[in-house]
Coordinates of C-alpha atoms in Angstrom, one line a residue:
M125 CA 109.9 -86.7 89.2
Q126 CA 108.4 -83.4 88.3
V127 CA 107.5 -84.6 84.8
R128 CA 106.0 -87.8 86.2
A129 CA 103.9 -85.8 88.6
Q130 CA 102.6 -83.6 85.7
F131 CA 101.7 -86.7 83.7
E132 CA 99.9 -88.3 86.7
S133 CA 98.0 -85.2 87.5
H134 CA 96.6 -84.7 84.0
V135 CA 95.8 -88.4 83.4
L136 CA 93.9 -88.4 86.8
A137 CA 92.0 -85.3 85.6
L138 CA 91.1 -87.2 82.4
L139 CA 89.9 -90.3 84.3
R140 CA 87.9 -88.3 86.9
Q141 CA 85.8 -86.6 84.2
R142 CA 84.9 -89.7 82.2
P143 CA 82.9 -90.1 80.0
A144 CA 83.2 -86.4 79.3
L145 CA 86.6 -85.3 77.9
N146 CA 88.8 -82.9 79.9
L147 CA 90.2 -81.0 76.9
Q148 CA 92.7 -79.1 78.9
A149 CA 94.2 -82.2 80.4
A150 CA 94.4 -83.8 76.9
R151 CA 96.2 -80.8 75.5
E152 CA 98.7 -80.7 78.4
L153 CA 99.4 -84.4 78.0
E154 CA 99.9 -84.0 74.2
L155 CA 102.5 -81.2 74.9
L156 CA 104.3 -83.3 77.5
C157 CA 104.5 -86.3 75.2
Q158 CA 105.7 -84.1 72.3
R159 CA 108.5 -82.7 74.5
Q160 CA 109.6 -86.2 75.5
L161 CA 109.5 -87.2 71.8
D162 CA 111.7 -84.3 70.8
A163 CA 114.3 -85.2 73.5
E164 CA 114.2 -89.0 72.8
T165 CA 117.0 -90.7 70.9
L166 CA 116.2 -94.4 71.1
A167 CA 114.0 -95.7 68.2
A168 CA 111.7 -97.9 70.3
W169 CA 111.1 -95.1 72.8
R170 CA 110.5 -92.6 70.0
T171 CA 107.7 -95.0 68.8
F172 CA 106.2 -95.0 72.2
W173 CA 106.2 -91.2 72.6
S174 CA 104.9 -90.7 69.0
L175 CA 102.0 -93.1 69.8
A176 CA 101.3 -91.3 73.0
T177 CA 101.4 -87.8 71.3
H178 CA 99.0 -88.9 68.5
F179 CA 96.7 -90.4 71.1
F180 CA 96.2 -87.2 73.1
E181 CA 96.2 -85.2 69.9
G182 CA 93.3 -87.3 68.7
L183 CA 91.4 -86.6 71.9
R184 CA 92.0 -82.8 71.5
L185 CA 90.8 -82.7 67.9
A186 CA 87.5 -84.3 68.8
P187 CA 86.4 -82.6 72.0
N188 CA 82.7 -83.6 71.8
R189 CA 83.2 -87.3 71.9
S190 CA 83.0 -89.4 75.0
F191 CA 86.2 -90.7 76.6
Q192 CA 85.8 -94.4 76.3
E193 CA 87.1 -97.2 78.6
S194 CA 89.7 -98.4 76.1
E195 CA 91.0 -94.9 75.8
A196 CA 91.3 -94.6 79.6
S197 CA 93.3 -97.8 79.4
A198 CA 95.5 -96.3 76.7
A199 CA 96.1 -93.3 79.0
S200 CA 97.2 -95.7 81.7
Q201 CA 99.6 -97.4 79.2
V202 CA 101.3 -94.0 78.7
L203 CA 101.9 -93.8 82.5
S204 CA 103.3 -97.3 82.5
G205 CA 105.7 -96.4 79.7
L206 CA 106.8 -93.2 81.5
Q207 CA 107.5 -95.2 84.7
L208 CA 109.4 -97.8 82.7
R209 CA 111.5 -95.1 81.0
E210 CA 112.4 -93.6 84.3
Q211 CA 113.5 -97.0 85.7
L212 CA 115.6 -97.8 82.7
K213 CA 117.4 -94.4 82.8
Q214 CA 118.2 -95.0 86.5
I215 CA 119.7 -98.4 86.1
D216 CA 121.0 -98.0 82.5
K217 CA 119.3 -101.2 81.2
P218 CA 118.5 -101.8 77.5
V219 CA 115.0 -101.8 76.1
D220 CA 113.2 -105.0 77.0
E221 CA 110.0 -106.8 75.9
T222 CA 107.9 -104.8 78.4
L223 CA 108.2 -101.7 76.1
Q224 CA 107.2 -103.8 73.1
T225 CA 104.1 -104.9 75.0
I226 CA 103.2 -101.4 76.1
N227 CA 103.6 -100.1 72.5
H228 CA 101.5 -102.9 71.2
L229 CA 98.7 -102.2 73.7
L230 CA 98.9 -98.5 73.3
F231 CA 98.5 -98.8 69.5
L232 CA 95.7 -101.4 69.6
E233 CA 93.6 -99.7 72.3
Q234 CA 93.4 -96.5 70.3
A235 CA 93.3 -98.1 66.9
D236 CA 90.4 -100.3 67.8
V237 CA 88.4 -97.3 69.0
I238 CA 89.1 -95.4 65.8
S239 CA 88.4 -98.4 63.5
Q240 CA 85.0 -99.1 65.1
R241 CA 84.0 -95.5 65.1
L242 CA 85.0 -95.1 61.5
V243 CA 83.0 -98.2 60.4
S244 CA 80.0 -96.8 62.3
I245 CA 80.2 -93.3 60.8
L246 CA 80.6 -94.7 57.2
N247 CA 77.9 -97.3 57.7
D248 CA 75.5 -94.5 58.8
W249 CA 76.6 -92.4 55.8
S250 CA 76.0 -95.2 53.3
E251 CA 72.4 -95.4 54.5
S252 CA 71.9 -91.6 54.2
P253 CA 74.3 -90.5 51.3
E254 CA 72.5 -87.2 50.9
S255 CA 73.9 -86.0 54.2
D256 CA 77.4 -84.5 54.5
L257 CA 80.3 -86.7 55.6
P258 CA 81.1 -85.9 59.2
I259 CA 84.5 -84.2 59.6
E260 CA 85.3 -86.8 62.3
A261 CA 85.6 -89.5 59.6
Q262 CA 88.5 -87.6 57.9
L263 CA 90.2 -87.0 61.3
D264 CA 89.8 -90.6 62.2
V265 CA 91.3 -92.0 59.0
Q266 CA 94.2 -89.6 59.2
S267 CA 94.8 -90.7 62.8
M268 CA 94.8 -94.3 61.8
A269 CA 97.4 -93.7 59.1
Q270 CA 99.6 -91.9 61.6
L271 CA 99.3 -94.7 64.2
A272 CA 100.1 -97.4 61.6
D273 CA 103.1 -95.4 60.5
D274 CA 104.3 -95.3 64.1
V275 CA 104.3 -99.1 64.4
Q276 CA 105.3 -99.7 60.8
L277 CA 102.0 -101.6 60.1
T278 CA 102.2 -101.0 56.3
A279 CA 99.0 -102.7 55.2
V280 CA 96.9 -100.6 57.6
Q281 CA 98.7 -97.4 56.6
Q282 CA 98.1 -98.2 52.9
V283 CA 94.4 -98.7 53.4
A284 CA 94.1 -95.6 55.6
D285 CA 96.0 -93.4 53.1
A286 CA 93.9 -94.6 50.2
L287 CA 90.7 -94.2 52.3
A288 CA 91.7 -90.7 53.2
L289 CA 92.1 -89.7 49.6
Q290 CA 88.8 -91.3 48.6
L291 CA 86.9 -89.5 51.4
A292 CA 88.4 -86.2 50.3
R293 CA 87.0 -86.9 46.8
L294 CA 83.7 -87.9 48.2
R295 CA 83.3 -84.6 50.1
A296 CA 83.4 -82.9 46.7
K297 CA 81.2 -85.4 44.8
R298 CA 79.1 -88.0 46.5
V299 CA 78.7 -91.3 44.8
A300 CA 76.7 -94.0 46.6
E301 CA 78.8 -96.8 45.3
D302 CA 82.0 -95.1 46.3
I303 CA 80.6 -94.5 49.8
K304 CA 80.1 -98.3 50.1
T305 CA 83.7 -98.8 48.9
S306 CA 84.8 -96.5 51.7
L307 CA 82.9 -98.6 54.2
S308 CA 84.6 -101.7 52.9
G309 CA 88.0 -99.9 53.4
A310 CA 87.2 -99.1 57.0
Q311 CA 86.1 -102.7 57.5
E312 CA 89.4 -103.9 56.0
V313 CA 91.3 -101.8 58.5
G314 CA 89.4 -103.6 61.3
R315 CA 90.2 -107.0 59.8
L316 CA 93.9 -106.2 59.6
L317 CA 93.9 -105.0 63.2
Q318 CA 92.2 -108.2 64.4
H319 CA 95.0 -110.2 62.9
F320 CA 97.7 -107.9 64.2
A321 CA 96.2 -108.2 67.7
V322 CA 96.9 -111.9 67.7
G323 CA 100.4 -111.6 66.3
S324 CA 99.6 -112.1 62.6
V325 CA 100.6 -109.3 60.1
R326 CA 98.5 -109.6 56.9
E327 CA 98.6 -107.9 53.6
A328 CA 95.7 -105.7 52.6
Q329 CA 93.3 -107.3 50.1
P330 CA 94.3 -106.0 46.7
Q331 CA 90.7 -105.6 45.5
V332 CA 89.9 -103.3 48.4
L333 CA 92.9 -101.1 47.7
A334 CA 92.2 -101.0 44.0
A335 CA 88.6 -99.9 44.7
L336 CA 89.7 -97.2 47.0
R337 CA 92.3 -95.9 44.6
A338 CA 90.0 -95.9 41.6
K339 CA 89.1 -92.4 40.4

């Protein structure tokens, strides 16, 4: 119960300070999730703890952003998963559909926030290409790739990885047309997430991947 009390205390600290981000609480939760991940042996639960770790890590790496409602919901999903894990350990039951639902929601609630924010950042940059690319865009696309890897959503991971490489190139040499291609890549991630949310796993559009990978 000590671990559960720690989780609940830090999540409550996060929720109380919304929309500001309690950086210390986010860091403590990241460490707690990482410890659970290191000790976990079951694949489905490793997915859960990896998603949770990446979620709180993402909050820690961007301390100046507001803590949104959907992110508060994701934090609550982590508590739900922790409670379910304790119950299953006590009664020695196998993993059920409840965990799949929690993992699905935990992924989508943070992926949607990242996707929308990334589209907004790149859209603003496409209108002012003379400005520097905000570092938050690179962090977001890396986070998206990590999350997609956690749930084995290959198409999203492919687009995110290609977009990360293209953004790295653009930081060195800005090309207006390539900035628009990056925006298309971010929008493609959003399209794939929308399909995934309703249970349909789609392939990435070949022309979008090809444009992102062009050098």
